[in-house]
Coordinates of C-alpha atoms in Angstrom, one line a residue:
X1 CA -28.3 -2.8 8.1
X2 CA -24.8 -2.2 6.4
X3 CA -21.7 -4.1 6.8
X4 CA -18.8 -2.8 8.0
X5 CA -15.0 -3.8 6.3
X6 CA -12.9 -5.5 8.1
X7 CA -9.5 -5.3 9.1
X8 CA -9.1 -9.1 8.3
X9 CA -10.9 -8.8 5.5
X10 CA -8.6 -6.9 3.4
X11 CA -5.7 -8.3 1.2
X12 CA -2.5 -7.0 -0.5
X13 CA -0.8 -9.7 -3.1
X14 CA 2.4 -9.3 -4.3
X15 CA 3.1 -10.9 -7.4
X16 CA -0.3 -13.1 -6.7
X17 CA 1.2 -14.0 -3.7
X18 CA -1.0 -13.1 -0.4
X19 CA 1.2 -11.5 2.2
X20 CA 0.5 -13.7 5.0
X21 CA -0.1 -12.9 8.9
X22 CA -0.4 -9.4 7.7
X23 CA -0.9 -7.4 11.0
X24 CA -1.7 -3.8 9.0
X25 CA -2.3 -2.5 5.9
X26 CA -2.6 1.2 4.3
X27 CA -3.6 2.7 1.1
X28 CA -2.6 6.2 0.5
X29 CA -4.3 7.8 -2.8
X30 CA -3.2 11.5 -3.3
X31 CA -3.9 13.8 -5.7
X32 CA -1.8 16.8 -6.2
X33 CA -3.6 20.3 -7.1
X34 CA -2.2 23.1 -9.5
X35 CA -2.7 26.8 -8.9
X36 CA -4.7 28.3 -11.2
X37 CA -5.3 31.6 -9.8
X38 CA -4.7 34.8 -11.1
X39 CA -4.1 38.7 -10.1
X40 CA -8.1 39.6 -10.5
X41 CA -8.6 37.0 -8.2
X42 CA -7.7 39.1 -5.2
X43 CA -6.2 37.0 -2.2
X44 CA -8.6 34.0 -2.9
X45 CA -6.4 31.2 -4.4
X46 CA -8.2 28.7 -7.3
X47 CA -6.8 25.1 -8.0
X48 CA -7.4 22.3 -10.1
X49 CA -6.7 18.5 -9.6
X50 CA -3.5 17.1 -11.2
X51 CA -1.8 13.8 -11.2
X52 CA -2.2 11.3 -8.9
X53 CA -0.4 8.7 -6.9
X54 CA -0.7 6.2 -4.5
X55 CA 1.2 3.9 -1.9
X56 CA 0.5 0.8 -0.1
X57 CA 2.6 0.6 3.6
X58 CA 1.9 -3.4 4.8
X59 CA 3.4 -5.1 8.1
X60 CA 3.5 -8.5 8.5
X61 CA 4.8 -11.3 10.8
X62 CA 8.2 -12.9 9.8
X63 CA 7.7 -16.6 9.6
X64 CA 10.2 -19.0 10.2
X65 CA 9.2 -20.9 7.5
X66 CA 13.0 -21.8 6.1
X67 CA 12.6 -18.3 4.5
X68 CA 15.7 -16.6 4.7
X69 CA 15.8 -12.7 6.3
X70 CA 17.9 -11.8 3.7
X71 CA 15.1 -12.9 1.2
X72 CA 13.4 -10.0 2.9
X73 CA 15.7 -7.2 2.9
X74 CA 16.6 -7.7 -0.8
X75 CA 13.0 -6.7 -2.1
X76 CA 13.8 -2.9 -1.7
X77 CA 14.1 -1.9 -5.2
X78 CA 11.7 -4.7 -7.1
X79 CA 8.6 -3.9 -8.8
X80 CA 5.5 -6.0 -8.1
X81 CA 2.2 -6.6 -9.7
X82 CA -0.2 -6.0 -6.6
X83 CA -3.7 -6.4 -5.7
X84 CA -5.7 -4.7 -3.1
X85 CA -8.9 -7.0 -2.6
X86 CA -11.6 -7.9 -0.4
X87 CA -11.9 -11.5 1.1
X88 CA -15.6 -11.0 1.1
X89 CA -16.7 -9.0 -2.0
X90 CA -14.8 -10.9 -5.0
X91 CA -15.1 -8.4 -7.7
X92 CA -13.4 -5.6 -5.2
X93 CA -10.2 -5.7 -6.4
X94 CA -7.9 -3.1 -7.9
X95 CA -4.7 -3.9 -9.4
X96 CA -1.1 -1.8 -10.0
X97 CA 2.5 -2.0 -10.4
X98 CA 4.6 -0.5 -7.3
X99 CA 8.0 -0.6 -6.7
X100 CA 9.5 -1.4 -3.4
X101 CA 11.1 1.8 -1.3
X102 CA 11.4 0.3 2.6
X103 CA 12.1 -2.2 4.0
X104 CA 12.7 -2.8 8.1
X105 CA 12.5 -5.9 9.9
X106 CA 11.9 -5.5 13.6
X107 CA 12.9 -8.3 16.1
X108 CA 12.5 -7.3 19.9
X109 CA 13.0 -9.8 22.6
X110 CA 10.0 -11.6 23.8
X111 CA 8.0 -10.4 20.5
X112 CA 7.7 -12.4 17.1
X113 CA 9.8 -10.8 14.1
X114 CA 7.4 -8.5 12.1
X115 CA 8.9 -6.7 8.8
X116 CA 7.5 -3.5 7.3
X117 CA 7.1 -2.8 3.6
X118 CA 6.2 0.8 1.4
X119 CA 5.6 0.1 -2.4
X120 CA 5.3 3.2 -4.4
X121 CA 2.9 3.2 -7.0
X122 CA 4.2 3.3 -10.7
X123 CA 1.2 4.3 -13.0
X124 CA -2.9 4.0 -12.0
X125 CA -4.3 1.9 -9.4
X126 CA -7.5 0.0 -11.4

């Protein structure tokens, strides 16, 4: 039988800090590819892989904790130390350095506060 991931089961850290009441999470690896075709190749078109990159998007529900908003919006800009990890495999983890790009806190009537985060990756994802 195999065992299926789940949602609840997968954690971002910031800093070694687990964002908490996270309600979503995505991991985006690209991998850009480089022409390499030439005029004998007719109208077929040849590539190669080239560099990488990678972005986490992660939303989350605002606590009212004593935790300012403000201490929120003024992440846009930092670079963190994160961790993409399993809660139940504890040697699936991969680590990186991504800097902050968006921010947006969203507060409807009737509905808790959730706030929505993209960190660009700087460099690999191990």
């Amino acid at each position: 039988m195999t065992m299926k991931h789940k949602g609840k089961d997968l954690l971002i850290l910031l800093n070694d800090v687990a964002i908490a009441n996270s309600k979503s999470c995505d991991i985006n690896m690209d991998c850009e590819v480089i022409e390499t075709s030439s005029p004998d190749d007719g109208d077929t078109k040849h590539f190669i892989p080239g560099r990488k990159s990678w972005k986490v998007t992660t939303s989350y529900l605002v606590e009212a904790d004593g935790t300012p908003i403000k201490s929120h919006l003024s992440v846009p800009g930092k670079i963190f130390t994160i961790k993409v990890k399993s809660r139940t495999l504890s040697d699936d983890v991969m680590t990186g350095h991504a800097i902050c790009t968006n921010c947006k806190i969203t507060g409807t009537k009737g509905n808790l506060t959730q706030g929505s985060f993209t960190f660009q990756g700087t460099g690999a994802l191990k």
